[in-house]
Amino acid sequence: MQQRTGRAAPNASHIASKGSAAESAPAIHGLAKAMQRSGKLKDALALASRGLARFPSNLPLRALTASLESKTGNHVRAAQLCEEGLQQEPDNVHLLTTAATAEGRAGHTQASRALFQKADRLNPGNAVLLQVSSQFSTQSWGVMESSAGGHPVACRLFAAAVKADPDMVFTYTAWGRCEMTCGNSDQARHIFREGLSADPTHAPLLHAWAELELQQEHLTTAKKLLRQALRLRPRHVPSYMALGRAEWMSGQYPLAREVFEEGHAVAGPSAPLLHVWAQLEMGMGNAPHIKAARELFDRISVLDPTHVPSLQDSAQMEDRAGNAGRSAQGYQAALALDPSNVRVLHGMAQAHTRQGNLAAAEQCLLRVQQVQPGNGHLCHTRGVQAQKCGDLVAAAGWFERGKQDSAVGGSLLCYEGLAELHAFARDTDKARATFEEGASRCRSPTSRYLRQWAVFERKANNVAAAASLFGAAVRRNPQDYKAWLGFAVFERWRGNSEVSERCFQSGLDVAPANPHIWYLYATMVWKLGRVPEARELFTRGIAACPRSGPLWMEWAAMEWGEGGITTGRGLFERGSRVPAAYQHAPLYEAWARLELAAGNVLEAARLTARQGSLMLQAGAAKGGLVGGAKGVQGGGERQAVGRSRGREVGGGRECCCDGGGCFSREAGDNDEGGCCGTDAWCEGQG
């Protein structure tokens, strides 16, 4: 992608060097607004704050400073600045609407509503007021009071704003986004077209329209809109972010990286832009991408060591990679900057849970509960905890509370948890109704939600619905390897081996270092009688995942079953030499059963003892036994492998399937973990 030319957006040091040219309040206001439009909120805030210190009675500069404080998360400071200005001019509509927006973002609904209503009484029909207040109506009033009533109220306000000023393109942009949120794609496109007629040069509108097309997987259209936006405004950071994501979703990873680097050079330096890039690398999950993500997080730490979202994501990545020390440092640095950040606190709770420090995890969750008691992620975690303790009534209560979260991600998790709880109780109709309610309320469900719903429909033997939902999940997010894995296992179960194989391959394209995809794919090929191809897949899988006990176990079982007992024994031996943290107790159970069937009683007893020791260690680490070691009994190699999957499944997972549903969860993780999406652990070879 060719480098675009153009003068970079002004930064704080550049302004300071200009001397008297930027010494007036209007000049500072204009320069800070230019920085804001370029996505440099912190630089804009720093400049506006210095200007306000010099010109404290300038109300436009005060309103801008307050707005920037709120947009960077400091809603209390924003409200304070507005209050000081309103003492000087109590009926200033701009300050009232800025204060109302800040109060709304802080969750102070009544205070925000009162401020908006006062501003409306003072200046009825004001287009700016209507546009700002209708955004708030959609995002807060509608969600808080009723999902059905919020949208009509917002639409009436947007219509009034357009009537008051048909050329105010910001209104069309906000209105289109509102329709997107409500799932009204055609109406959103119509509004975006009207807005573009009002101002064909408005890059934020083009960006918002492109985001709609990205949601609909219309990648070519989205890229066209984003390139048009960047031609109009070459330093528009959000358009670079979206264009990089669009290229990534298309599988054009090198081109996506070029887009991010260009954006960083032309519109940057930008920590948020690098953060989006790092998230995409991190989401791939394999070692080269994790290394790339780590390098990006290191760049961000030099560029902006106070960028809390990057610190949080970096800490989460290190935790999942097993680097507890680096993870703890990241979380502590983030909390030092923002002690009440619920996302950081919840992530730290997950990390403590994975490390077995349940007391510390509980302290973090209690802090989240104090700050935001209705947080959907918190309620989901609490619900899962209650569920694991057998208190299904308490679990349902937490899920019901979390459903009301205005944040879609947390709300969907709780709908999912409640639906799975109903399914566990054999109430299929109520489970399906809960899934449908969540999809209807949130309008644009995540790929995770769709694949979990698909798993439910598959168990309910609603095959057509399951197929449709798996297809929707991979279309919604082609980078969701769990959706591809679930789809592959589902099609294998249906006997569609060719479709299943394509899904396995797509999953490996996204996550080539995921051992579960490799061994499920290889064992399917083996069962189809294509032993040489299965052997090649196992070889490639082991090269990508040399520490995966389940992968060694499956390969060994295949070779043993094909008559290569010596080869199989050698593979079991190699699998038993993985590092202690990756030891896989079922490998020893499967090996012991095969040795017993071969008449090697003493060796089988030794292996069973080793299995029991590992399970005792795992139980002690989790504060209790996972399960007792079973005695060695007769049975073939497929029985050995299939039965071993039902308990310990490696990678920090445990499966609590009792025949009523799969509750396989990654310990403490309710963002990317949850049910494996395949029931592979509970179905044996399915």
mmCIF file of C-alpha atoms in Angstrom, residues 388-625:
data_model
loop_
_atom_site.group_PDB
_atom_site.id
_atom_site.type_symbol
_atom_site.label_atom_id
_atom_site.label_comp_id
_atom_site.label_asym_id
_atom_site.label_seq_id
_atom_site.Cartn_x
_atom_site.Cartn_y
_atom_site.Cartn_z
ATOM 1 C CA LYS A 388 -19.947 -25.218 39.778
ATOM 2 C CA CYS A 389 -20.953 -25.291 43.458
ATOM 3 C CA GLY A 390 -24.306 -26.813 42.508
ATOM 4 C CA ASP A 391 -26.384 -23.736 43.431
ATOM 5 C CA LEU A 392 -28.356 -23.432 40.210
ATOM 6 C CA VAL A 393 -30.876 -20.983 41.689
ATOM 7 C CA ALA A 394 -28.114 -18.521 42.590
ATOM 8 C CA ALA A 395 -26.505 -19.055 39.185
ATOM 9 C CA ALA A 396 -29.771 -18.200 37.433
ATOM 10 C CA GLY A 397 -30.104 -15.083 39.591
ATOM 11 C CA TRP A 398 -26.669 -13.832 38.566
ATOM 12 C CA PHE A 399 -27.326 -14.519 34.900
ATOM 13 C CA GLU A 400 -30.687 -12.713 35.082
ATOM 14 C CA ARG A 401 -29.000 -9.681 36.627
ATOM 15 C CA GLY A 402 -26.204 -9.642 34.054
ATOM 16 C CA LYS A 403 -28.686 -9.801 31.159
ATOM 17 C CA GLN A 404 -29.573 -6.185 31.895
ATOM 18 C CA ASP A 405 -26.042 -4.906 31.296
ATOM 19 C CA SER A 406 -26.059 -2.226 28.601
ATOM 20 C CA ALA A 407 -22.738 -3.565 27.281
ATOM 21 C CA VAL A 408 -23.590 -6.180 24.663
ATOM 22 C CA GLY A 409 -20.643 -8.473 25.405
ATOM 23 C CA GLY A 410 -21.452 -8.976 29.076
ATOM 24 C CA SER A 411 -25.188 -9.189 28.456
ATOM 25 C CA LEU A 412 -24.781 -11.910 25.824
ATOM 26 C CA LEU A 413 -22.566 -13.953 28.123
ATOM 27 C CA CYS A 414 -25.341 -13.991 30.716
ATOM 28 C CA TYR A 415 -28.014 -14.899 28.168
ATOM 29 C CA GLU A 416 -25.749 -17.731 27.072
ATOM 30 C CA GLY A 417 -25.140 -18.882 30.653
ATOM 31 C CA LEU A 418 -28.851 -18.830 31.478
ATOM 32 C CA ALA A 419 -29.767 -20.719 28.299
ATOM 33 C CA GLU A 420 -27.178 -23.408 29.045
ATOM 34 C CA LEU A 421 -28.536 -23.641 32.591
ATOM 35 C CA HIS A 422 -32.047 -24.290 31.244
ATOM 36 C CA ALA A 423 -30.612 -26.875 28.854
ATOM 37 C CA PHE A 424 -28.827 -28.556 31.748
ATOM 38 C CA ALA A 425 -32.203 -28.751 33.525
ATOM 39 C CA ARG A 426 -33.686 -30.421 30.394
ATOM 40 C CA ASP A 427 -35.940 -27.414 29.672
ATOM 41 C CA THR A 428 -35.271 -27.206 25.936
ATOM 42 C CA ASP A 429 -38.054 -24.722 25.157
ATOM 43 C CA LYS A 430 -36.917 -22.258 27.800
ATOM 44 C CA ALA A 431 -33.299 -22.597 26.724
ATOM 45 C CA ARG A 432 -34.168 -21.870 23.087
ATOM 46 C CA ALA A 433 -36.368 -18.926 24.099
ATOM 47 C CA THR A 434 -33.489 -17.481 26.124
ATOM 48 C CA PHE A 435 -31.077 -17.752 23.193
ATOM 49 C CA GLU A 436 -33.673 -16.105 20.933
ATOM 50 C CA GLU A 437 -34.307 -13.310 23.440
ATOM 51 C CA GLY A 438 -30.595 -12.554 23.716
ATOM 52 C CA ALA A 439 -30.156 -12.442 19.944
ATOM 53 C CA SER A 440 -33.208 -10.197 19.570
ATOM 54 C CA ARG A 441 -32.209 -7.797 22.326
ATOM 55 C CA CYS A 442 -28.581 -7.486 21.305
ATOM 56 C CA ARG A 443 -29.421 -7.491 17.586
ATOM 57 C CA SER A 444 -25.931 -8.444 16.458
ATOM 58 C CA PRO A 445 -24.847 -11.488 18.496
ATOM 59 C CA THR A 446 -21.197 -12.464 18.632
ATOM 60 C CA SER A 447 -19.761 -15.516 16.912
ATOM 61 C CA ARG A 448 -19.298 -17.109 20.327
ATOM 62 C CA TYR A 449 -22.988 -16.675 21.131
ATOM 63 C CA LEU A 450 -24.008 -18.152 17.785
ATOM 64 C CA ARG A 451 -21.741 -21.189 18.117
ATOM 65 C CA GLN A 452 -22.918 -21.868 21.675
ATOM 66 C CA TRP A 453 -26.487 -21.669 20.445
ATOM 67 C CA ALA A 454 -25.562 -24.056 17.628
ATOM 68 C CA VAL A 455 -24.154 -26.555 20.150
ATOM 69 C CA PHE A 456 -27.458 -26.427 22.046
ATOM 70 C CA GLU A 457 -29.510 -27.024 18.886
ATOM 71 C CA ARG A 458 -27.274 -29.938 17.923
ATOM 72 C CA LYS A 459 -27.911 -31.553 21.311
ATOM 73 C CA ALA A 460 -31.631 -30.913 20.859
ATOM 74 C CA ASN A 461 -31.341 -32.724 17.501
ATOM 75 C CA ASN A 462 -32.432 -29.598 15.641
ATOM 76 C CA VAL A 463 -29.886 -30.259 12.920
ATOM 77 C CA ALA A 464 -31.002 -27.624 10.419
ATOM 78 C CA ALA A 465 -30.916 -24.857 13.028
ATOM 79 C CA ALA A 466 -27.492 -25.979 14.253
ATOM 80 C CA ALA A 467 -26.074 -25.933 10.725
ATOM 81 C CA SER A 468 -27.487 -22.459 10.102
ATOM 82 C CA LEU A 469 -26.095 -21.110 13.389
ATOM 83 C CA PHE A 470 -22.606 -22.555 12.853
ATOM 84 C CA GLY A 471 -22.601 -20.990 9.390
ATOM 85 C CA ALA A 472 -23.676 -17.643 10.839
ATOM 86 C CA ALA A 473 -20.941 -17.856 13.486
ATOM 87 C CA VAL A 474 -18.097 -18.310 11.003
ATOM 88 C CA ARG A 475 -19.504 -15.575 8.788
ATOM 89 C CA ARG A 476 -19.805 -13.217 11.741
ATOM 90 C CA ASN A 477 -16.172 -13.766 12.673
ATOM 91 C CA PRO A 478 -14.044 -15.798 10.258
ATOM 92 C CA GLN A 479 -11.180 -15.563 12.783
ATOM 93 C CA ASP A 480 -13.109 -17.513 15.451
ATOM 94 C CA TYR A 481 -11.285 -20.840 15.359
ATOM 95 C CA LYS A 482 -13.657 -22.301 17.944
ATOM 96 C CA ALA A 483 -16.552 -21.698 15.567
ATOM 97 C CA TRP A 484 -14.679 -23.488 12.776
ATOM 98 C CA LEU A 485 -13.815 -26.325 15.173
ATOM 99 C CA GLY A 486 -17.421 -26.673 16.328
ATOM 100 C CA PHE A 487 -18.670 -26.561 12.747
ATOM 101 C CA ALA A 488 -16.128 -29.223 11.721
ATOM 102 C CA VAL A 489 -17.117 -31.614 14.525
ATOM 103 C CA PHE A 490 -20.801 -31.033 13.780
ATOM 104 C CA GLU A 491 -20.375 -31.864 10.086
ATOM 105 C CA ARG A 492 -18.253 -34.894 10.997
ATOM 106 C CA TRP A 493 -21.089 -36.059 13.239
ATOM 107 C CA ARG A 494 -23.503 -35.604 10.299
ATOM 108 C CA GLY A 495 -21.226 -37.682 8.080
ATOM 109 C CA ASN A 496 -20.277 -34.767 5.826
ATOM 110 C CA SER A 497 -16.569 -35.497 5.889
ATOM 111 C CA GLU A 498 -15.698 -33.197 2.971
ATOM 112 C CA VAL A 499 -17.413 -30.194 4.582
ATOM 113 C CA SER A 500 -15.903 -31.125 7.938
ATOM 114 C CA GLU A 501 -12.439 -31.271 6.425
ATOM 115 C CA ARG A 502 -12.830 -27.804 4.897
ATOM 116 C CA CYS A 503 -13.885 -26.459 8.288
ATOM 117 C CA PHE A 504 -10.896 -28.086 10.010
ATOM 118 C CA GLN A 505 -8.608 -26.535 7.397
ATOM 119 C CA SER A 506 -10.182 -23.099 7.903
ATOM 120 C CA GLY A 507 -9.684 -23.470 11.639
ATOM 121 C CA LEU A 508 -6.019 -24.304 11.140
ATOM 122 C CA ASP A 509 -5.603 -21.306 8.844
ATOM 123 C CA VAL A 510 -6.699 -19.136 11.766
ATOM 124 C CA ALA A 511 -5.079 -21.068 14.633
ATOM 125 C CA PRO A 512 -2.290 -23.315 13.329
ATOM 126 C CA ALA A 513 -0.990 -23.923 16.845
ATOM 127 C CA ASN A 514 -4.251 -25.253 18.287
ATOM 128 C CA PRO A 515 -3.722 -28.936 19.182
ATOM 129 C CA HIS A 516 -7.437 -29.768 19.459
ATOM 130 C CA ILE A 517 -8.016 -28.965 15.798
ATOM 131 C CA TRP A 518 -5.035 -31.083 14.761
ATOM 132 C CA TYR A 519 -5.981 -34.238 16.635
ATOM 133 C CA LEU A 520 -9.708 -34.064 15.867
ATOM 134 C CA TYR A 521 -8.901 -33.526 12.195
ATOM 135 C CA ALA A 522 -6.279 -36.287 12.135
ATOM 136 C CA THR A 523 -8.484 -38.808 13.947
ATOM 137 C CA MET A 524 -11.341 -38.148 11.514
ATOM 138 C CA VAL A 525 -9.026 -38.785 8.572
ATOM 139 C CA TRP A 526 -7.806 -41.948 10.311
ATOM 140 C CA LYS A 527 -11.380 -43.206 10.779
ATOM 141 C CA LEU A 528 -11.958 -42.618 7.069
ATOM 142 C CA GLY A 529 -9.158 -45.137 6.415
ATOM 143 C CA ARG A 530 -6.636 -42.581 5.150
ATOM 144 C CA VAL A 531 -3.850 -43.599 7.517
ATOM 145 C CA PRO A 532 -0.892 -42.004 5.651
ATOM 146 C CA GLU A 533 -2.732 -38.668 5.506
ATOM 147 C CA ALA A 534 -3.624 -38.924 9.192
ATOM 148 C CA ARG A 535 0.013 -39.661 10.016
ATOM 149 C CA GLU A 536 1.077 -36.562 8.078
ATOM 150 C CA LEU A 537 -1.460 -34.445 9.978
ATOM 151 C CA PHE A 538 -0.213 -35.771 13.326
ATOM 152 C CA THR A 539 3.361 -35.026 12.266
ATOM 153 C CA ARG A 540 2.493 -31.459 11.325
ATOM 154 C CA GLY A 541 0.424 -31.037 14.472
ATOM 155 C CA ILE A 542 3.249 -32.184 16.731
ATOM 156 C CA ALA A 543 5.641 -29.818 14.944
ATOM 157 C CA ALA A 544 3.259 -26.955 15.769
ATOM 158 C CA CYS A 545 2.292 -28.184 19.268
ATOM 159 C CA PRO A 546 5.161 -30.316 20.655
ATOM 160 C CA ARG A 547 3.922 -30.045 24.256
ATOM 161 C CA SER A 548 0.360 -31.240 23.626
ATOM 162 C CA GLY A 549 -0.270 -34.423 25.604
ATOM 163 C CA PRO A 550 -3.634 -35.121 23.908
ATOM 164 C CA LEU A 551 -2.037 -34.893 20.468
ATOM 165 C CA TRP A 552 0.721 -37.367 21.399
ATOM 166 C CA MET A 553 -1.918 -39.640 22.928
ATOM 167 C CA GLU A 554 -4.126 -39.684 19.831
ATOM 168 C CA TRP A 555 -1.224 -40.336 17.480
ATOM 169 C CA ALA A 556 0.083 -43.136 19.687
ATOM 170 C CA ALA A 557 -3.377 -44.718 19.842
ATOM 171 C CA MET A 558 -3.673 -44.622 16.054
ATOM 172 C CA GLU A 559 -0.296 -46.284 15.471
ATOM 173 C CA TRP A 560 -1.029 -48.926 18.121
ATOM 174 C CA GLY A 561 -4.448 -49.581 16.593
ATOM 175 C CA GLU A 562 -2.885 -50.001 13.160
ATOM 176 C CA GLY A 563 -0.566 -52.704 14.512
ATOM 177 C CA GLY A 564 2.466 -50.502 15.112
ATOM 178 C CA ILE A 565 2.732 -51.282 18.824
ATOM 179 C CA THR A 566 6.408 -50.366 19.050
ATOM 180 C CA THR A 567 5.794 -47.065 17.244
ATOM 181 C CA GLY A 568 2.763 -46.361 19.408
ATOM 182 C CA ARG A 569 4.675 -47.111 22.596
ATOM 183 C CA GLY A 570 7.431 -44.759 21.457
ATOM 184 C CA LEU A 571 4.927 -41.974 20.869
ATOM 185 C CA PHE A 572 3.362 -42.516 24.302
ATOM 186 C CA GLU A 573 6.861 -42.311 25.776
ATOM 187 C CA ARG A 574 7.577 -39.035 23.973
ATOM 188 C CA GLY A 575 4.223 -37.639 25.103
ATOM 189 C CA SER A 576 5.058 -38.517 28.704
ATOM 190 C CA ARG A 577 8.206 -36.360 28.498
ATOM 191 C CA VAL A 578 6.396 -33.039 27.965
ATOM 192 C CA PRO A 579 7.103 -30.408 30.675
ATOM 193 C CA ALA A 580 5.392 -30.856 34.019
ATOM 194 C CA ALA A 581 2.873 -28.063 33.389
ATOM 195 C CA TYR A 582 1.658 -29.892 30.255
ATOM 196 C CA GLN A 583 1.436 -33.424 31.656
ATOM 197 C CA HIS A 584 -1.796 -35.125 30.558
ATOM 198 C CA ALA A 585 -3.171 -37.765 32.932
ATOM 199 C CA PRO A 586 -5.464 -39.445 30.345
ATOM 200 C CA LEU A 587 -2.390 -40.278 28.248
ATOM 201 C CA TYR A 588 -1.254 -42.650 31.005
ATOM 202 C CA GLU A 589 -4.737 -44.153 31.343
ATOM 203 C CA ALA A 590 -4.948 -44.864 27.603
ATOM 204 C CA TRP A 591 -1.401 -46.244 27.552
ATOM 205 C CA ALA A 592 -2.096 -48.449 30.584
ATOM 206 C CA ARG A 593 -5.212 -49.945 28.997
ATOM 207 C CA LEU A 594 -3.313 -50.828 25.839
ATOM 208 C CA GLU A 595 -0.426 -52.353 27.787
ATOM 209 C CA LEU A 596 -2.884 -54.406 29.825
ATOM 210 C CA ALA A 597 -4.562 -55.636 26.640
ATOM 211 C CA ALA A 598 -1.098 -56.636 25.413
ATOM 212 C CA GLY A 599 -0.515 -58.636 28.632
ATOM 213 C CA ASN A 600 1.961 -56.206 30.262
ATOM 214 C CA VAL A 601 0.316 -56.122 33.688
ATOM 215 C CA LEU A 602 3.216 -54.600 35.658
ATOM 216 C CA GLU A 603 3.751 -51.809 33.124
ATOM 217 C CA ALA A 604 0.018 -51.087 33.136
ATOM 218 C CA ALA A 605 0.071 -50.843 36.951
ATOM 219 C CA ARG A 606 3.031 -48.434 36.822
ATOM 220 C CA LEU A 607 1.257 -46.215 34.322
ATOM 221 C CA THR A 608 -1.970 -46.243 36.347
ATOM 222 C CA ALA A 609 -0.021 -45.155 39.415
ATOM 223 C CA ARG A 610 1.488 -42.290 37.412
ATOM 224 C CA GLN A 611 -1.964 -41.276 36.232
ATOM 225 C CA GLY A 612 -3.263 -41.265 39.800
ATOM 226 C CA SER A 613 -0.343 -39.146 40.972
ATOM 227 C CA LEU A 614 -1.005 -36.539 38.294
ATOM 228 C CA MET A 615 -4.699 -36.387 39.134
ATOM 229 C CA LEU A 616 -3.919 -35.938 42.818
ATOM 230 C CA GLN A 617 -1.560 -33.083 41.958
ATOM 231 C CA ALA A 618 -4.212 -31.481 39.761
ATOM 232 C CA GLY A 619 -6.798 -31.840 42.517
ATOM 233 C CA ALA A 620 -4.493 -30.278 45.093
ATOM 234 C CA ALA A 621 -3.770 -27.357 42.758
ATOM 235 C CA LYS A 622 -7.506 -26.727 42.360
ATOM 236 C CA GLY A 623 -8.262 -27.093 46.046
ATOM 237 C CA GLY A 624 -9.833 -30.522 45.719
ATOM 238 C CA LEU A 625 -9.695 -33.709 43.750
#
